[in-house]
Structure formats: C-alpha cells, structure tokens
C-alpha cells in the first residue's frame, strides 16, 4: 500500500465475529468494516453493532452495518442459511444518539 500510485481503501466485508472485528481494527490499517451481526435477533444485532460502531469510529474507521438479513444463505456468510429474512425497522441516529 505504501508504494501505490493511486489511492487505496481497505474494507472488511461481512465481519461477523465481535472479537475478530476488534482484532482487525486493532492490528490492520483498515478504512471501513461491514459489521454483520445479522445472525442475531434484531435487538442483539443493533446493540452489538452500536458498540462496535463506537469502537471503530474512535479509531477513524467507517462502518457499514448489516441491520437486517435476506432469506436463505449467502456464500461465506456464517449462520444465516436457515434463518428467515428480517427487515430491521429501527434506525440509529449517531448525531442525536437516538433511534427513529
């Protein structure tokens, strides 16, 4: 990355393990992480995502959140193949620190 002649960005897609995400943001020069807690129910998904988002933002790392899930499985994505689709209706406003 140090010798690249064009701008580069390193994104970690569908990160599903809390401790793995913490290890990544502590040791790798990532620019963004997709926090994918879609294998949890909605409340736990949003809480884990909220905590990890704060940890990432404290390090200047952008977060994409997987707040819902599609029916069926996705190659390489853990623990979602047998789960029903879930549309998350709760949104978090980072500025006001409230849900809407």
mmCIF file of N, CA and C in Angstrom:
data_model
loop_
_atom_site.group_PDB
_atom_site.id
_atom_site.type_symbol
_atom_site.label_atom_id
_atom_site.label_comp_id
_atom_site.label_asym_id
_atom_site.label_seq_id
_atom_site.Cartn_x
_atom_site.Cartn_y
_atom_site.Cartn_z
ATOM 1 N N UNK A 1 0.814 -1.192 0.000
ATOM 2 C CA UNK A 1 0.000 0.000 0.000
ATOM 3 C C UNK A 1 0.860 1.259 0.000
ATOM 4 N N UNK A 2 2.048 1.174 0.544
ATOM 5 C CA UNK A 2 2.899 2.358 0.647
ATOM 6 C C UNK A 2 3.459 2.803 -0.700
ATOM 7 N N UNK A 3 3.519 1.897 -1.675
ATOM 8 C CA UNK A 3 4.079 2.265 -2.976
ATOM 9 C C UNK A 3 3.013 2.416 -4.057
ATOM 10 N N UNK A 4 1.757 2.368 -3.695
ATOM 11 C CA UNK A 4 0.677 2.507 -4.685
ATOM 12 C C UNK A 4 0.696 3.907 -5.281
ATOM 13 N N UNK A 5 0.368 3.991 -6.565
ATOM 14 C CA UNK A 5 0.326 5.286 -7.240
ATOM 15 C C UNK A 5 -1.085 5.842 -7.349
ATOM 16 N N UNK A 6 -2.060 5.093 -6.815
ATOM 17 C CA UNK A 6 -3.447 5.544 -6.776
ATOM 18 C C UNK A 6 -3.955 5.379 -5.336
ATOM 19 N N UNK A 7 -4.966 6.134 -4.943
ATOM 20 C CA UNK A 7 -5.499 5.968 -3.590
ATOM 21 C C UNK A 7 -6.105 4.572 -3.403
ATOM 22 N N UNK A 8 -5.866 3.966 -2.261
ATOM 23 C CA UNK A 8 -6.411 2.657 -1.929
ATOM 24 C C UNK A 8 -7.226 2.753 -0.648
ATOM 25 N N UNK A 9 -8.211 1.889 -0.555
ATOM 26 C CA UNK A 9 -9.018 1.797 0.655
ATOM 27 C C UNK A 9 -9.204 0.323 0.964
ATOM 28 N N UNK A 10 -9.021 -0.046 2.223
ATOM 29 C CA UNK A 10 -9.186 -1.434 2.635
ATOM 30 C C UNK A 10 -10.475 -1.569 3.431
ATOM 31 N N UNK A 11 -11.408 -2.370 2.898
ATOM 32 C CA UNK A 11 -12.713 -2.599 3.530
ATOM 33 C C UNK A 11 -12.818 -4.069 3.907
ATOM 34 N N UNK A 12 -13.291 -4.346 5.104
ATOM 35 C CA UNK A 12 -13.548 -5.711 5.542
ATOM 36 C C UNK A 12 -15.047 -5.943 5.408
ATOM 37 N N UNK A 13 -15.457 -6.893 4.572
ATOM 38 C CA UNK A 13 -16.872 -7.121 4.267
ATOM 39 C C UNK A 13 -17.426 -8.267 5.106
ATOM 40 N N UNK A 14 -18.645 -8.111 5.603
ATOM 41 C CA UNK A 14 -19.367 -9.140 6.356
ATOM 42 C C UNK A 14 -18.553 -9.704 7.525
ATOM 43 N N UNK A 15 -17.998 -8.833 8.346
ATOM 44 C CA UNK A 15 -17.300 -9.278 9.550
ATOM 45 C C UNK A 15 -18.366 -9.662 10.582
ATOM 46 N N UNK A 16 -18.356 -10.926 11.033
ATOM 47 C CA UNK A 16 -19.452 -11.456 11.848
ATOM 48 C C UNK A 16 -19.072 -11.848 13.265
ATOM 49 N N UNK A 17 -17.826 -11.731 13.618
ATOM 50 C CA UNK A 17 -17.386 -12.142 14.943
ATOM 51 C C UNK A 17 -16.846 -10.929 15.695
ATOM 52 N N UNK A 18 -17.416 -10.649 16.867
ATOM 53 C CA UNK A 18 -17.068 -9.442 17.623
ATOM 54 C C UNK A 18 -15.569 -9.386 17.911
ATOM 55 N N UNK A 19 -15.010 -10.455 18.437
ATOM 56 C CA UNK A 19 -13.588 -10.445 18.793
ATOM 57 C C UNK A 19 -12.698 -10.356 17.557
ATOM 58 N N UNK A 20 -13.127 -10.958 16.463
ATOM 59 C CA UNK A 20 -12.371 -10.863 15.212
ATOM 60 C C UNK A 20 -12.360 -9.418 14.714
ATOM 61 N N UNK A 21 -13.497 -8.746 14.793
ATOM 62 C CA UNK A 21 -13.570 -7.338 14.385
ATOM 63 C C UNK A 21 -12.634 -6.503 15.254
ATOM 64 N N UNK A 22 -12.647 -6.750 16.553
ATOM 65 C CA UNK A 22 -11.769 -5.991 17.460
ATOM 66 C C UNK A 22 -10.293 -6.220 17.125
ATOM 67 N N UNK A 23 -9.944 -7.452 16.797
ATOM 68 C CA UNK A 23 -8.564 -7.753 16.426
ATOM 69 C C UNK A 23 -8.187 -7.037 15.122
ATOM 70 N N UNK A 24 -9.098 -7.056 14.158
ATOM 71 C CA UNK A 24 -8.847 -6.396 12.870
ATOM 72 C C UNK A 24 -8.616 -4.905 13.057
ATOM 73 N N UNK A 25 -9.494 -4.231 13.787
ATOM 74 C CA UNK A 25 -9.372 -2.775 13.905
ATOM 75 C C UNK A 25 -8.180 -2.367 14.777
ATOM 76 N N UNK A 26 -7.698 -3.300 15.607
ATOM 77 C CA UNK A 26 -6.532 -3.008 16.444
ATOM 78 C C UNK A 26 -5.214 -3.241 15.708
ATOM 79 N N UNK A 27 -5.230 -4.107 14.685
ATOM 80 C CA UNK A 27 -3.954 -4.520 14.088
ATOM 81 C C UNK A 27 -3.792 -4.245 12.599
ATOM 82 N N UNK A 28 -4.873 -3.992 11.883
ATOM 83 C CA UNK A 28 -4.773 -3.807 10.431
ATOM 84 C C UNK A 28 -5.117 -2.372 10.038
ATOM 85 N N UNK A 29 -4.533 -1.870 8.950
ATOM 86 C CA UNK A 29 -4.805 -0.500 8.501
ATOM 87 C C UNK A 29 -6.085 -0.410 7.664
ATOM 88 N N UNK A 30 -7.215 -0.786 8.256
ATOM 89 C CA UNK A 30 -8.475 -0.793 7.510
ATOM 90 C C UNK A 30 -9.124 0.589 7.528
ATOM 91 N N UNK A 31 -9.869 0.882 6.462
ATOM 92 C CA UNK A 31 -10.591 2.140 6.348
ATOM 93 C C UNK A 31 -12.057 1.989 6.732
ATOM 94 N N UNK A 32 -12.591 0.769 6.530
ATOM 95 C CA UNK A 32 -14.001 0.540 6.844
ATOM 96 C C UNK A 32 -14.261 -0.939 7.101
ATOM 97 N N UNK A 33 -15.336 -1.185 7.853
ATOM 98 C CA UNK A 33 -15.734 -2.545 8.206
ATOM 99 C C UNK A 33 -17.236 -2.660 8.059
ATOM 100 N N UNK A 34 -17.704 -3.752 7.429
ATOM 101 C CA UNK A 34 -19.127 -4.054 7.472
ATOM 102 C C UNK A 34 -19.340 -4.931 8.692
ATOM 103 N N UNK A 35 -19.998 -4.369 9.697
ATOM 104 C CA UNK A 35 -20.332 -5.110 10.914
ATOM 105 C C UNK A 35 -21.614 -5.878 10.617
ATOM 106 N N UNK A 36 -21.499 -7.195 10.499
ATOM 107 C CA UNK A 36 -22.636 -8.041 10.122
ATOM 108 C C UNK A 36 -23.021 -8.928 11.296
ATOM 109 N N UNK A 37 -23.952 -8.447 12.080
ATOM 110 C CA UNK A 37 -24.465 -9.207 13.222
ATOM 111 C C UNK A 37 -25.849 -9.768 12.891
ATOM 112 N N UNK A 38 -26.103 -9.996 11.597
ATOM 113 C CA UNK A 38 -27.430 -10.418 11.132
ATOM 114 C C UNK A 38 -27.824 -11.802 11.614
ATOM 115 N N UNK A 39 -26.884 -12.571 12.155
ATOM 116 C CA UNK A 39 -27.208 -13.898 12.673
ATOM 117 C C UNK A 39 -27.770 -13.823 14.100
ATOM 118 N N UNK A 40 -27.887 -12.610 14.658
ATOM 119 C CA UNK A 40 -28.529 -12.402 15.955
ATOM 120 C C UNK A 40 -29.926 -11.834 15.739
ATOM 121 N N UNK A 41 -30.766 -11.890 16.780
ATOM 122 C CA UNK A 41 -32.078 -11.244 16.666
ATOM 123 C C UNK A 41 -31.869 -9.728 16.578
ATOM 124 N N UNK A 42 -32.916 -9.015 16.222
ATOM 125 C CA UNK A 42 -32.792 -7.584 15.936
ATOM 126 C C UNK A 42 -32.188 -6.790 17.092
ATOM 127 N N UNK A 43 -32.670 -6.995 18.306
ATOM 128 C CA UNK A 43 -32.180 -6.218 19.448
ATOM 129 C C UNK A 43 -30.697 -6.460 19.698
ATOM 130 N N UNK A 44 -30.274 -7.718 19.683
ATOM 131 C CA UNK A 44 -28.868 -8.032 19.931
ATOM 132 C C UNK A 44 -28.000 -7.563 18.767
ATOM 133 N N UNK A 45 -28.499 -7.708 17.545
ATOM 134 C CA UNK A 45 -27.799 -7.218 16.362
ATOM 135 C C UNK A 45 -27.505 -5.731 16.512
ATOM 136 N N UNK A 46 -28.530 -4.945 16.826
ATOM 137 C CA UNK A 46 -28.361 -3.498 16.914
ATOM 138 C C UNK A 46 -27.452 -3.100 18.068
ATOM 139 N N UNK A 47 -27.543 -3.796 19.195
ATOM 140 C CA UNK A 47 -26.689 -3.467 20.340
ATOM 141 C C UNK A 47 -25.224 -3.778 20.040
ATOM 142 N N UNK A 48 -24.941 -4.944 19.499
ATOM 143 C CA UNK A 48 -23.564 -5.293 19.155
ATOM 144 C C UNK A 48 -23.025 -4.331 18.087
ATOM 145 N N UNK A 49 -23.865 -4.004 17.113
ATOM 146 C CA UNK A 49 -23.458 -3.077 16.060
ATOM 147 C C UNK A 49 -23.174 -1.698 16.636
ATOM 148 N N UNK A 50 -24.003 -1.240 17.570
ATOM 149 C CA UNK A 50 -23.799 0.076 18.198
ATOM 150 C C UNK A 50 -22.442 0.130 18.904
ATOM 151 N N UNK A 51 -22.139 -0.902 19.683
ATOM 152 C CA UNK A 51 -20.881 -0.949 20.432
ATOM 153 C C UNK A 51 -19.684 -0.987 19.488
ATOM 154 N N UNK A 52 -19.745 -1.849 18.477
ATOM 155 C CA UNK A 52 -18.634 -1.963 17.531
ATOM 156 C C UNK A 52 -18.472 -0.701 16.681
ATOM 157 N N UNK A 53 -19.577 -0.054 16.340
ATOM 158 C CA UNK A 53 -19.511 1.193 15.580
ATOM 159 C C UNK A 53 -18.746 2.246 16.369
ATOM 160 N N UNK A 54 -19.022 2.362 17.649
ATOM 161 C CA UNK A 54 -18.319 3.319 18.511
ATOM 162 C C UNK A 54 -16.830 2.996 18.547
ATOM 163 N N UNK A 55 -16.489 1.726 18.714
ATOM 164 C CA UNK A 55 -15.081 1.327 18.760
ATOM 165 C C UNK A 55 -14.373 1.654 17.443
ATOM 166 N N UNK A 56 -15.043 1.400 16.321
ATOM 167 C CA UNK A 56 -14.459 1.712 15.016
ATOM 168 C C UNK A 56 -14.311 3.223 14.838
ATOM 169 N N UNK A 57 -15.352 3.968 15.141
ATOM 170 C CA UNK A 57 -15.311 5.415 14.953
ATOM 171 C C UNK A 57 -14.241 6.070 15.819
ATOM 172 N N UNK A 58 -14.003 5.525 17.007
ATOM 173 C CA UNK A 58 -12.939 6.049 17.867
ATOM 174 C C UNK A 58 -11.572 5.919 17.209
ATOM 175 N N UNK A 59 -11.433 5.003 16.257
ATOM 176 C CA UNK A 59 -10.176 4.787 15.540
ATOM 177 C C UNK A 59 -10.216 5.402 14.136
ATOM 178 N N UNK A 60 -11.295 6.128 13.812
ATOM 179 C CA UNK A 60 -11.406 6.751 12.498
ATOM 180 C C UNK A 60 -11.784 5.787 11.396
ATOM 181 N N UNK A 61 -12.389 4.657 11.765
ATOM 182 C CA UNK A 61 -12.774 3.630 10.797
ATOM 183 C C UNK A 61 -14.276 3.729 10.523
ATOM 184 N N UNK A 62 -14.645 3.815 9.253
ATOM 185 C CA UNK A 62 -16.053 3.891 8.862
ATOM 186 C C UNK A 62 -16.714 2.526 9.032
ATOM 187 N N UNK A 63 -18.034 2.548 9.272
ATOM 188 C CA UNK A 63 -18.786 1.310 9.485
ATOM 189 C C UNK A 63 -19.972 1.249 8.545
ATOM 190 N N UNK A 64 -20.144 0.089 7.933
ATOM 191 C CA UNK A 64 -21.366 -0.271 7.211
ATOM 192 C C UNK A 64 -22.028 -1.330 8.081
ATOM 193 N N UNK A 65 -23.302 -1.161 8.393
ATOM 194 C CA UNK A 65 -23.980 -2.099 9.294
ATOM 195 C C UNK A 65 -24.974 -2.958 8.536
ATOM 196 N N UNK A 66 -24.964 -4.248 8.820
ATOM 197 C CA UNK A 66 -25.937 -5.192 8.265
ATOM 198 C C UNK A 66 -27.032 -5.344 9.313
ATOM 199 N N UNK A 67 -28.039 -4.488 9.211
ATOM 200 C CA UNK A 67 -29.060 -4.452 10.266
ATOM 201 C C UNK A 67 -30.220 -5.409 10.021
ATOM 202 N N UNK A 68 -30.293 -6.001 8.870
ATOM 203 C CA UNK A 68 -31.326 -6.989 8.568
ATOM 204 C C UNK A 68 -30.673 -8.192 7.909
ATOM 205 N N UNK A 69 -31.456 -9.042 7.277
ATOM 206 C CA UNK A 69 -30.866 -10.165 6.531
ATOM 207 C C UNK A 69 -31.850 -10.621 5.456
ATOM 208 N N UNK A 70 -31.298 -11.270 4.438
ATOM 209 C CA UNK A 70 -32.115 -11.797 3.357
ATOM 210 C C UNK A 70 -32.497 -13.233 3.672
ATOM 211 N N UNK A 71 -33.557 -13.732 3.044
ATOM 212 C CA UNK A 71 -33.912 -15.144 3.187
ATOM 213 C C UNK A 71 -32.813 -15.996 2.588
ATOM 214 N N UNK A 72 -32.546 -17.123 3.236
ATOM 215 C CA UNK A 72 -31.568 -18.058 2.700
ATOM 216 C C UNK A 72 -30.155 -17.668 3.057
ATOM 217 N N UNK A 73 -29.213 -18.403 2.489
ATOM 218 C CA UNK A 73 -27.809 -18.189 2.808
ATOM 219 C C UNK A 73 -27.090 -17.421 1.739
ATOM 220 N N UNK A 74 -25.905 -16.993 2.092
ATOM 221 C CA UNK A 74 -25.035 -16.273 1.185
ATOM 222 C C UNK A 74 -23.673 -16.944 1.307
ATOM 223 N N UNK A 75 -23.017 -17.231 0.208
ATOM 224 C CA UNK A 75 -21.724 -17.910 0.259
ATOM 225 C C UNK A 75 -20.767 -17.206 1.210
ATOM 226 N N UNK A 76 -20.173 -17.971 2.123
ATOM 227 C CA UNK A 76 -19.173 -17.436 3.032
ATOM 228 C C UNK A 76 -19.718 -16.707 4.238
ATOM 229 N N UNK A 77 -21.043 -16.594 4.345
ATOM 230 C CA UNK A 77 -21.637 -15.886 5.474
ATOM 231 C C UNK A 77 -22.138 -16.913 6.479
ATOM 232 N N UNK A 78 -21.706 -16.783 7.709
ATOM 233 C CA UNK A 78 -21.989 -17.783 8.743
ATOM 234 C C UNK A 78 -23.400 -17.686 9.295
ATOM 235 N N UNK A 79 -23.975 -18.833 9.599
ATOM 236 C CA UNK A 79 -25.169 -18.940 10.438
ATOM 237 C C UNK A 79 -26.418 -18.220 9.932
ATOM 238 N N UNK A 80 -26.571 -18.025 8.627
ATOM 239 C CA UNK A 80 -27.775 -17.352 8.152
ATOM 240 C C UNK A 80 -28.605 -18.203 7.199
ATOM 241 N N UNK A 81 -28.094 -19.334 6.748
ATOM 242 C CA UNK A 81 -28.765 -20.141 5.739
ATOM 243 C C UNK A 81 -30.149 -20.610 6.121
ATOM 244 N N UNK A 82 -30.351 -20.955 7.379
ATOM 245 C CA UNK A 82 -31.654 -21.450 7.824
ATOM 246 C C UNK A 82 -32.507 -20.379 8.498
ATOM 247 N N UNK A 83 -32.026 -19.155 8.538
ATOM 248 C CA UNK A 83 -32.766 -18.086 9.204
ATOM 249 C C UNK A 83 -33.711 -17.398 8.237
ATOM 250 N N UNK A 84 -34.848 -17.001 8.740
ATOM 251 C CA UNK A 84 -35.821 -16.258 7.944
ATOM 252 C C UNK A 84 -35.313 -14.841 7.725
ATOM 253 N N UNK A 85 -35.677 -14.248 6.602
ATOM 254 C CA UNK A 85 -35.309 -12.868 6.336
ATOM 255 C C UNK A 85 -35.831 -11.952 7.433
ATOM 256 N N UNK A 86 -35.111 -10.866 7.684
ATOM 257 C CA UNK A 86 -35.501 -9.939 8.740
ATOM 258 C C UNK A 86 -35.235 -8.530 8.251
ATOM 259 N N UNK A 87 -36.262 -7.724 8.199
ATOM 260 C CA UNK A 87 -36.117 -6.326 7.833
ATOM 261 C C UNK A 87 -36.077 -5.523 9.116
ATOM 262 N N UNK A 88 -35.004 -4.838 9.332
ATOM 263 C CA UNK A 88 -34.856 -4.039 10.550
ATOM 264 C C UNK A 88 -35.607 -2.729 10.366
ATOM 265 N N UNK A 89 -36.472 -2.417 11.291
ATOM 266 C CA UNK A 89 -37.263 -1.196 11.215
ATOM 267 C C UNK A 89 -36.715 -0.088 12.111
ATOM 268 N N UNK A 90 -35.689 -0.363 12.862
ATOM 269 C CA UNK A 90 -35.117 0.617 13.773
ATOM 270 C C UNK A 90 -33.863 1.214 13.154
ATOM 271 N N UNK A 91 -33.729 2.518 13.228
ATOM 272 C CA UNK A 91 -32.563 3.188 12.694
ATOM 273 C C UNK A 91 -31.915 4.001 13.803
ATOM 274 N N UNK A 92 -30.608 4.065 13.810
ATOM 275 C CA UNK A 92 -29.862 4.763 14.840
ATOM 276 C C UNK A 92 -29.337 6.067 14.261
ATOM 277 N N UNK A 93 -29.619 7.175 14.935
ATOM 278 C CA UNK A 93 -29.121 8.474 14.527
ATOM 279 C C UNK A 93 -27.893 8.770 15.385
ATOM 280 N N UNK A 94 -26.719 8.747 14.775
ATOM 281 C CA UNK A 94 -25.467 8.925 15.533
ATOM 282 C C UNK A 94 -25.359 10.323 16.126
ATOM 283 N N UNK A 95 -25.923 11.338 15.441
ATOM 284 C CA UNK A 95 -25.825 12.702 15.960
ATOM 285 C C UNK A 95 -26.640 12.887 17.232
ATOM 286 N N UNK A 96 -27.867 12.403 17.227
ATOM 287 C CA UNK A 96 -28.725 12.607 18.401
ATOM 288 C C UNK A 96 -28.667 11.436 19.377
ATOM 289 N N UNK A 97 -27.933 10.378 18.974
ATOM 290 C CA UNK A 97 -27.807 9.164 19.790
ATOM 291 C C UNK A 97 -29.182 8.615 20.182
ATOM 292 N N UNK A 98 -30.058 8.547 19.185
ATOM 293 C CA UNK A 98 -31.406 8.047 19.425
ATOM 294 C C UNK A 98 -31.862 7.195 18.259
ATOM 295 N N UNK A 99 -32.876 6.384 18.533
ATOM 296 C CA UNK A 99 -33.476 5.565 17.482
ATOM 297 C C UNK A 99 -34.659 6.296 16.885
ATOM 298 N N UNK A 100 -34.940 5.990 15.630
ATOM 299 C CA UNK A 100 -36.136 6.529 14.985
ATOM 300 C C UNK A 100 -36.694 5.527 14.032
#
